[in-house]
mmCIF file of C-alpha atoms in Angstrom:
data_model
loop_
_atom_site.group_PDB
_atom_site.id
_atom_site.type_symbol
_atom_site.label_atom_id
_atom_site.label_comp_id
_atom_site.label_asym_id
_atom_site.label_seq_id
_atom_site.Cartn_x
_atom_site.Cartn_y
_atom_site.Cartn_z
ATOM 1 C CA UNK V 1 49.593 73.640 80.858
ATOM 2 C CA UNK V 2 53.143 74.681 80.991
ATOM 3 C CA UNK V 3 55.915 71.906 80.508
ATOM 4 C CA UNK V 4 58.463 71.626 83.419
ATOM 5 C CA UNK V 5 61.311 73.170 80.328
ATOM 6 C CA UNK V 6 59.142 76.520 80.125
ATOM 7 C CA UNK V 7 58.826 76.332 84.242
ATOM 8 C CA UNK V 8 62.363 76.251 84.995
ATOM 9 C CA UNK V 9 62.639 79.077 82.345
ATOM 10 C CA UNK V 10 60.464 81.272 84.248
ATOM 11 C CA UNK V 11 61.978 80.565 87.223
ATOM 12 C CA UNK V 12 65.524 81.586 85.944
ATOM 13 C CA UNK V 13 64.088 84.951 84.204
ATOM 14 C CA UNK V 14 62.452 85.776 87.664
ATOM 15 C CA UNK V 15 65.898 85.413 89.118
ATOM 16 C CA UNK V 16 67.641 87.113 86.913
ATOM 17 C CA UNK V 17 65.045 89.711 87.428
ATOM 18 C CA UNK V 18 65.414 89.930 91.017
ATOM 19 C CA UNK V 19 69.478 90.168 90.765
ATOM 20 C CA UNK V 20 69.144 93.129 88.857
ATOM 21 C CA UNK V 21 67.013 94.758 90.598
ATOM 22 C CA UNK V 22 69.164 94.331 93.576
ATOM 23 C CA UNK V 23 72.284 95.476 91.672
ATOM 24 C CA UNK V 24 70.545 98.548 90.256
ATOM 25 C CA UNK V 25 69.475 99.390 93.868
ATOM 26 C CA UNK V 26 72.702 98.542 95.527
ATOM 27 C CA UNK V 27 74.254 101.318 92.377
ATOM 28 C CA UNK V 28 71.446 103.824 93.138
ATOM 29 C CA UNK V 29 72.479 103.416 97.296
ATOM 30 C CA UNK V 30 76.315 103.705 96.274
ATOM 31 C CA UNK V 31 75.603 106.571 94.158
ATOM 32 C CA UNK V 32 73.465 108.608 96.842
ATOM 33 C CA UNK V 33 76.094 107.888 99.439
ATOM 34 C CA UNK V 34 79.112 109.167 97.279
ATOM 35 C CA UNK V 35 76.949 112.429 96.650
ATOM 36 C CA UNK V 36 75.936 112.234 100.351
ATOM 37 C CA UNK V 37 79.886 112.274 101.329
ATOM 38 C CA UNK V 38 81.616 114.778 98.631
ATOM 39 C CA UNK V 39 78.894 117.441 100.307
ATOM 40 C CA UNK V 40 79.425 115.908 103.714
ATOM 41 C CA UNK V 41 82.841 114.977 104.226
ATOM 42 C CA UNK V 42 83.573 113.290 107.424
ATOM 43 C CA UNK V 43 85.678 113.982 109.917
ATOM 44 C CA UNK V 44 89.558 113.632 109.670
ATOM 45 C CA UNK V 45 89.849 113.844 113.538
ATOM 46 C CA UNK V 46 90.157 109.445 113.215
ATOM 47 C CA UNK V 47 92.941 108.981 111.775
ATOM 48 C CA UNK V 48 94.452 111.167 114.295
ATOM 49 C CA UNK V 49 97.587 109.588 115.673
ATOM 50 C CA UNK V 50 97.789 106.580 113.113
ATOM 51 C CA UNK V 51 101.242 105.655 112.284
ATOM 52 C CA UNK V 52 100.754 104.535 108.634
ATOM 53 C CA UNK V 53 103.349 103.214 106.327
ATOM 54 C CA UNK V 54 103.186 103.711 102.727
ATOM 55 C CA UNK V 55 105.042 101.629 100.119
ATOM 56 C CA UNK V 56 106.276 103.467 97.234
ATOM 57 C CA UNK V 57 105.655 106.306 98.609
ATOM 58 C CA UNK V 58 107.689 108.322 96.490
ATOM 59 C CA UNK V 59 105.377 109.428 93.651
ATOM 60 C CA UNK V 60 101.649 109.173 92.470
ATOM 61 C CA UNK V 61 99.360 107.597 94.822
ATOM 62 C CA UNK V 62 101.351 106.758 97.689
ATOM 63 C CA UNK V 63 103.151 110.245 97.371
ATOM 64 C CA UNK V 64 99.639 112.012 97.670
ATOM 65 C CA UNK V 65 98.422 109.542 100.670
ATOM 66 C CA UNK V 66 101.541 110.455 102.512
ATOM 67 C CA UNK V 67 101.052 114.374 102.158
ATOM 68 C CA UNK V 68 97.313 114.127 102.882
ATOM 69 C CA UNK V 69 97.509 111.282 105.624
ATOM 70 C CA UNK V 70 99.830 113.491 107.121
ATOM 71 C CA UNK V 71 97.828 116.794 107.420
ATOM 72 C CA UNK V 72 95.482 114.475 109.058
ATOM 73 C CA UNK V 73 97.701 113.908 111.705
ATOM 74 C CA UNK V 74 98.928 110.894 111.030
ATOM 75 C CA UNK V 75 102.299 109.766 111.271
ATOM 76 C CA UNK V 76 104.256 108.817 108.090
ATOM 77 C CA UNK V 77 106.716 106.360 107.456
ATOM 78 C CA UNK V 78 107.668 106.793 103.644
ATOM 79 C CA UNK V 79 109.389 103.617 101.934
ATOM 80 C CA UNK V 80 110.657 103.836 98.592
ATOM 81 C CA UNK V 81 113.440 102.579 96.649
ATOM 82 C CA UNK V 82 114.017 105.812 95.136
ATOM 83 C CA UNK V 83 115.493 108.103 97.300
ATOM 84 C CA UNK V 84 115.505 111.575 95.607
ATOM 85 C CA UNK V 85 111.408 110.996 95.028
ATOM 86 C CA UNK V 86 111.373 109.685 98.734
ATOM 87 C CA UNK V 87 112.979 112.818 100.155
ATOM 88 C CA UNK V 88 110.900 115.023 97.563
ATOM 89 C CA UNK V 89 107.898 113.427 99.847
ATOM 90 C CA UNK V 90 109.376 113.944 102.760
ATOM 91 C CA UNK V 91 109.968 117.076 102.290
ATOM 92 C CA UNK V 92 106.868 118.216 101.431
ATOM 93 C CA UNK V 93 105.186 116.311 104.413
ATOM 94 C CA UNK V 94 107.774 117.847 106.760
ATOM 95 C CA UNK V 95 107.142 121.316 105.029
ATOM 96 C CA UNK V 96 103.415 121.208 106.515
ATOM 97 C CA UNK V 97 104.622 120.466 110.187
ATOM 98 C CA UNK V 98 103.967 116.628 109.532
ATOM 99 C CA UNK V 99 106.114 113.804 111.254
ATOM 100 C CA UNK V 100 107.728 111.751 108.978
ATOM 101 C CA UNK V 101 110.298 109.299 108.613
ATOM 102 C CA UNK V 102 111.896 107.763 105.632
ATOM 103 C CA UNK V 103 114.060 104.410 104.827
ATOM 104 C CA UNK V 104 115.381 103.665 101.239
ATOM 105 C CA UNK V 105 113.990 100.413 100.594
ATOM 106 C CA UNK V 106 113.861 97.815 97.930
ATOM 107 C CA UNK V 107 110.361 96.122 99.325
ATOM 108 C CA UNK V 108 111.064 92.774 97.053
ATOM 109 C CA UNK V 109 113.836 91.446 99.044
ATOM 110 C CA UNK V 110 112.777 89.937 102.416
ATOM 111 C CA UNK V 111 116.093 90.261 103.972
ATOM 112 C CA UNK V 112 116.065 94.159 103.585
ATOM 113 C CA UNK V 113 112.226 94.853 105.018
ATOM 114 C CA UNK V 114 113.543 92.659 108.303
ATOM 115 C CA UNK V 115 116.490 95.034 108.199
ATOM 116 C CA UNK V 116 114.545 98.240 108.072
ATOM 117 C CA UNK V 117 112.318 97.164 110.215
ATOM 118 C CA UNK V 118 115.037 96.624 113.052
ATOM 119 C CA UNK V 119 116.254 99.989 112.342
ATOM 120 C CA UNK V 120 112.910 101.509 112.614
ATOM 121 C CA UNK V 121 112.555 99.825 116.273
ATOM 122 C CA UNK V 122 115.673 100.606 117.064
ATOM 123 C CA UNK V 123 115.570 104.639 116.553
ATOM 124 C CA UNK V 124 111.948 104.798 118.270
ATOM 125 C CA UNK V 125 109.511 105.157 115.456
ATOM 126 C CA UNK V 126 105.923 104.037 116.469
ATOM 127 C CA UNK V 127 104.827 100.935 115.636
ATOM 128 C CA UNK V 128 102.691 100.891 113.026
ATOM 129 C CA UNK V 129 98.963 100.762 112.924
ATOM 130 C CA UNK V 130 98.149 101.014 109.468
ATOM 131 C CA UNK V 131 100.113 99.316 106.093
ATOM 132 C CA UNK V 132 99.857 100.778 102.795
ATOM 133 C CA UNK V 133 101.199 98.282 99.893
ATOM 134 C CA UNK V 134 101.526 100.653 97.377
ATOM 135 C CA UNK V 135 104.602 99.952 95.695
ATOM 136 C CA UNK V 136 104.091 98.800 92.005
ATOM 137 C CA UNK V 137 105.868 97.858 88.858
ATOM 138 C CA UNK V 138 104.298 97.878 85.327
ATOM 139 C CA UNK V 139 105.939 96.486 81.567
ATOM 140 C CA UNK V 140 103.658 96.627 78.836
ATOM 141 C CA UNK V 141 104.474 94.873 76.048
ATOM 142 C CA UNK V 142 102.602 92.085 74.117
ATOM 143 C CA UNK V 143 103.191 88.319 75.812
ATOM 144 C CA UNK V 144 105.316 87.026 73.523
ATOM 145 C CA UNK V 145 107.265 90.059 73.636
ATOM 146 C CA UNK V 146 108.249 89.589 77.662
ATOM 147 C CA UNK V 147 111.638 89.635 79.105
ATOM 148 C CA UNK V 148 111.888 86.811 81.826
ATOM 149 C CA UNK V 149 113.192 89.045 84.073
ATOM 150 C CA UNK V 150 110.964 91.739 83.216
ATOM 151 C CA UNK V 151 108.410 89.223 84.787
ATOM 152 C CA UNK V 152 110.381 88.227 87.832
ATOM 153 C CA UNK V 153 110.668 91.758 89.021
ATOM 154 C CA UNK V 154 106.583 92.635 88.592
ATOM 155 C CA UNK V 155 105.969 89.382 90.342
ATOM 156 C CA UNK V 156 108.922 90.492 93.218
ATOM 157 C CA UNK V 157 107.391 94.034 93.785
ATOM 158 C CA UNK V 158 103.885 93.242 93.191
ATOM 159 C CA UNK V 159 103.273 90.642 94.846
ATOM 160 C CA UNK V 160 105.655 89.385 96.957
ATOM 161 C CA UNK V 161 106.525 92.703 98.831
ATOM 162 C CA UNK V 162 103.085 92.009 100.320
ATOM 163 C CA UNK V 163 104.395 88.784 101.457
ATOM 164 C CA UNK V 164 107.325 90.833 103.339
ATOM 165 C CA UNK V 165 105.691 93.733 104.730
ATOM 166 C CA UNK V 166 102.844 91.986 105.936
ATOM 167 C CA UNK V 167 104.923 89.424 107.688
ATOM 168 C CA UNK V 168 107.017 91.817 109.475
ATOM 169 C CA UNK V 169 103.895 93.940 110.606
ATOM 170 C CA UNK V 170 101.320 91.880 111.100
ATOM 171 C CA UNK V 171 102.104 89.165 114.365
ATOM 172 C CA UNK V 172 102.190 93.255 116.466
ATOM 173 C CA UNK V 173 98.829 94.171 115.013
ATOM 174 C CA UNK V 174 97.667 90.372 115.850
ATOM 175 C CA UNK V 175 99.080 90.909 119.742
ATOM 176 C CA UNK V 176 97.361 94.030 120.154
ATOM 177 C CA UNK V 177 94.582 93.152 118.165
ATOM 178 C CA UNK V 178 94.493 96.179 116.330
ATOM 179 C CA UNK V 179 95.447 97.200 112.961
ATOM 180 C CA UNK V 180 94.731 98.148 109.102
ATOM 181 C CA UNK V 181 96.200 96.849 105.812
ATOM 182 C CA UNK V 182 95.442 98.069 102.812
ATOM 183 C CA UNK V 183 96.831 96.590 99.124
ATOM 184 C CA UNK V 184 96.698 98.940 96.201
ATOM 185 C CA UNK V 185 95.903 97.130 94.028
ATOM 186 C CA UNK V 186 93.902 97.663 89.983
ATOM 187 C CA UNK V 187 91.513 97.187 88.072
ATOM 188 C CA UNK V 188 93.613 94.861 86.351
ATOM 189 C CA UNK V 189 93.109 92.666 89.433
ATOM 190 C CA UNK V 190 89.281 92.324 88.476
ATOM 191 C CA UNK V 191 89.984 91.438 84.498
ATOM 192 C CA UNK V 192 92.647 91.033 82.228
ATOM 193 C CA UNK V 193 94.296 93.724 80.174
ATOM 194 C CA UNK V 194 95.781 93.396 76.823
ATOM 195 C CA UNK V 195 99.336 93.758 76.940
ATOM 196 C CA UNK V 196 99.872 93.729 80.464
ATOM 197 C CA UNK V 197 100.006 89.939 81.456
ATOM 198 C CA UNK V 198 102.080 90.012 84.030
ATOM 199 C CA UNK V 199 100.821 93.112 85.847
ATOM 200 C CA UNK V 200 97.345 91.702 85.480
ATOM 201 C CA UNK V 201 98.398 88.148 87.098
ATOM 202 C CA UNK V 202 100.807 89.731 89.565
ATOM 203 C CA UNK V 203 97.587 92.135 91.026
ATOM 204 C CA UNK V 204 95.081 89.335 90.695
ATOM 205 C CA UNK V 205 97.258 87.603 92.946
ATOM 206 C CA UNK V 206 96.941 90.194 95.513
ATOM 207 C CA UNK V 207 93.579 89.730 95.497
ATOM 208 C CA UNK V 208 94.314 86.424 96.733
ATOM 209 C CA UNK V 209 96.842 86.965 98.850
ATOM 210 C CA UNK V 210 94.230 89.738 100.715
ATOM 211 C CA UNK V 211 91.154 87.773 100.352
ATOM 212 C CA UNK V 212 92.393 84.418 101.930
ATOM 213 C CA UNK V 213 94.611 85.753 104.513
ATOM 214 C CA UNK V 214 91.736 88.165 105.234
ATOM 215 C CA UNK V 215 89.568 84.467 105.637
ATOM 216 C CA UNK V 216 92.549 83.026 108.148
ATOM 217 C CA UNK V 217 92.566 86.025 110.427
ATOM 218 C CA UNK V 218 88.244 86.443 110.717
ATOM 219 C CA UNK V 219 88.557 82.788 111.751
ATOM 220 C CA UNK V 220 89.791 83.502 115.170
ATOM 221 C CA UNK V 221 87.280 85.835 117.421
ATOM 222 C CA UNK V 222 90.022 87.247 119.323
ATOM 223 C CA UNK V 223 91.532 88.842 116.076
ATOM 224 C CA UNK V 224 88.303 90.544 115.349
ATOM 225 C CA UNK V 225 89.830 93.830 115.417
ATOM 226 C CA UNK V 226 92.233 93.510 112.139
ATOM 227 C CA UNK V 227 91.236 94.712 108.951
ATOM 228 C CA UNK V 228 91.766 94.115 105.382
ATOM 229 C CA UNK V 229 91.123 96.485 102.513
ATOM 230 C CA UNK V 230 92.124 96.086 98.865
ATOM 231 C CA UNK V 231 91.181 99.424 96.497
ATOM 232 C CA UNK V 232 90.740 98.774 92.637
ATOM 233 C CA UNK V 233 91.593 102.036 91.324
ATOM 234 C CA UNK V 234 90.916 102.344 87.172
ATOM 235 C CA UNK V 235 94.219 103.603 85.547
ATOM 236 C CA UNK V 236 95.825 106.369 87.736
ATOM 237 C CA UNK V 237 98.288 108.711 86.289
ATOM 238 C CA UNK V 238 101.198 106.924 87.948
ATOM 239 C CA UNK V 239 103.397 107.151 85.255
ATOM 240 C CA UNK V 240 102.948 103.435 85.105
ATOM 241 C CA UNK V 241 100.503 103.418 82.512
ATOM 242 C CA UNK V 242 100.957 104.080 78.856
ATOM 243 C CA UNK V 243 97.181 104.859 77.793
ATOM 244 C CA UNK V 244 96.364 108.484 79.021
ATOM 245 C CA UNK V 245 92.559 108.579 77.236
ATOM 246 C CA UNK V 246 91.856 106.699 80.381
ATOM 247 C CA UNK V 247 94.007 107.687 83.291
ATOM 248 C CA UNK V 248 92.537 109.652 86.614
ATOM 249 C CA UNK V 249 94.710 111.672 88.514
ATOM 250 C CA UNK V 250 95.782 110.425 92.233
ATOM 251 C CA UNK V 251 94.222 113.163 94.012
ATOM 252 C CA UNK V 252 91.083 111.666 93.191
ATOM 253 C CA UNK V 253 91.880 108.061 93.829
ATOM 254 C CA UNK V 254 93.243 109.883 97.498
ATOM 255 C CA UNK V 255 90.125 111.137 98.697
ATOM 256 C CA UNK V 256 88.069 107.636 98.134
ATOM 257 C CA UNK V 257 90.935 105.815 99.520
ATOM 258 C CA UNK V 258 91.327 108.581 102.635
ATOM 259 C CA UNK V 259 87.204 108.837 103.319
ATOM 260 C CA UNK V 260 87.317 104.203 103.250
ATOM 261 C CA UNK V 261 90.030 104.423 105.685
ATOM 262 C CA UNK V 262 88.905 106.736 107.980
ATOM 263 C CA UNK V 263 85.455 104.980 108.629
ATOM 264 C CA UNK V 264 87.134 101.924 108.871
ATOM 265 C CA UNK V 265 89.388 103.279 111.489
ATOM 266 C CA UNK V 266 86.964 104.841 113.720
ATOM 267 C CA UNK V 267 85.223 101.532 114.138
ATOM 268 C CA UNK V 268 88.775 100.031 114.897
ATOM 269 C CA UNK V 269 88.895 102.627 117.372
ATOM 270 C CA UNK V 270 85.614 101.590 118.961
ATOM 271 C CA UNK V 271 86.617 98.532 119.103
ATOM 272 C CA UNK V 272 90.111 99.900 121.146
ATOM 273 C CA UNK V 273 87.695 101.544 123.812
ATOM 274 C CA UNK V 274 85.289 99.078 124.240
ATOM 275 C CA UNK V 275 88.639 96.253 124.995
ATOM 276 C CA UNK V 276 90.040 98.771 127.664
#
C-alpha cells in the first residue's frame, strides 16, 4: 500500500503532466494560427478610419506603425521629441496620400502632453481612438555603473509618459465607450536583463501600470468597450539595443502588432454597432 508521501507525489506528477500537456497544445494552436494568418492575412478594411497616435514615432517601431497604419487608412498623429526624425515620418506617410499630423513633444513632462493636446483640439484633429505608447529610452551599463539621472529619465519616458498620455486620452474613450491602448513594451518586462536595470524595472512597471488599470476599467460593465494591449517584442533593431546577435527588425514586430490590432478593433467595432 502506498504511503500518503508517495500519494501526494503522484498527484503532483499527474499535474504537472496535465500543465504541459496543455501548454504544448496551447503552442501547437498558436503555432497553426500564426501559419494560418501569414497565408491568410486578414483584412485591413478595420482599422479604416482609426485615428491612432503613436509615441515616438519618429524611428523604429513606431516609425514603421505610422507608415503602415497609415496605408491602412488610418489617421496618424506622430509625437516625437525629435523633430527632424518626426518630419522624416511624416513625410513619408504624407508621401503615400496618408493624413497625418505631427507635434514635437517631450512625452515625460505632464504639463507639455496637456498642452499638445489643447492644440490638437483646437486645430480640429480627430479625437483619438487608438494610443500607441511607444516612446522608449534605453542605458546599458552595469548597476553600479548608473548615472542617477540616467535613471530618472528611463523612468520619465518609460513609464511615466504612460501616466500622461493615458490620462489625457482616456476619460473621451471612457464617455464614448470606445477605444484602444496599446504599451510597447519588452521582453525585458517579462525577466530581467543583465545590464539593463533600469530599462528592465521601468518596462516591468508598465506591465503594471496596463494590467491593473486594465482590472479598474473591466470592473465597470458600461466600460466594456475599452481595451488594453501590451506587446513584448524580443530585442528590435531600435537602435536602443547594443546586442545585434539577437535583434529583429521592426517590420516584423509591425505585422504581429498590425494583424493583434486589427482583430481587436473589429470587435470594438461590433461592439459600436450593436450600442447604436
Amino acid at each position: 500500500m502506498k504511503s500518503i508521501q508517495h500519494i501526494f507525489k503522484d498527484i503532483k506528477l499527474h499535474r504537472l503532466f496535465l500543465d504541459l500537456s496543455v501548454l504544448s497544445a496551447k503552442i501547437s494552436l498558436a503555432m497553426i494560427m500564426a501559419t494560418f494568418r501569414m497565408i491568410v492575412p486578414r483584412s485591413t478594411k478595420r482599422l479604416l478610419g482609426e485615428t491612432v497616435l503613436i509615441t515616438g514615432a519618429g524611428h523604429g517601431i513606431g516609425r514603421e506603425l505610422a507608415i503602415q497604419l497609415s496605408s491602412m487608412g488610418c489617421i496618424i498623429v506622430c509625437w516625437d521629441n525629435d523633430v527632424d526624425n518626426n518630419r522624416s515620418t511624416i513625410r513619408e506617410v504624407s508621401k503615400n496620400g496618408g493624413e497625418v499630423y505631427g507635434f514635437l513633444v517631450d512625452v515625460s513632462k505632464r504639463l507639455e502632453v496637456r498642452e499638445t493636446v489643447r492644440l490638437m483640439r483646437k486645430i480640429g484633429v480627430p479625437d483619438v481612438t487608438i494610443l500607441i505608447n511607444n516612446a522608449a529610452v534605453l542605458y546599458h551599463k552595469p548597476y553600479l555603473s548608473f548615472d542617477p539621472d540616467d535613471v530618472e529619465k528611463t523612468f520619465n519616458v518609460n513609464v511615466l509618459s504612460n501616466f500622461w498620455t493615458i490620462e489625457a486620452f482616456l476619460p473621451l474613450m471612457l464617455q464614448k465607450n470606445s477605444g484602444h491602448i496599446v504599451a510597447i513594451s519588452s521582453m525585458c518586462g517579462i525577466y530581467g536583463v543583465s545590464q539593463k536595470v533600469a530599462y528592465c524595472s521601468s518596462k516591468f512597471a508598465v506591465r503594471g501600470l496596463m494590467e491593473a488599470l486594465h482590472e479598474e476599467v473591466r470592473l465597470d460593465e458600461r466600460k466594456s468597450n475599452i481595451h488594453f494591449t501590451t506587446i513584448y517584442p524580443f530585442y528590435v533593431d531600435t537602435g536602443l539595443a547594443k546586442d545585434p546577435k539577437y535583434r529583429i527588425v521592426p517590420e516584423s514586430v509591425m505585422r504581429l502588432i498590425l494583424d493583434f490590432l486589427a482583430d481587436v478593433d473589429r470587435k470594438r467595432r461590433e461592439k459600436d454597432v450593436m450600442n447604436l
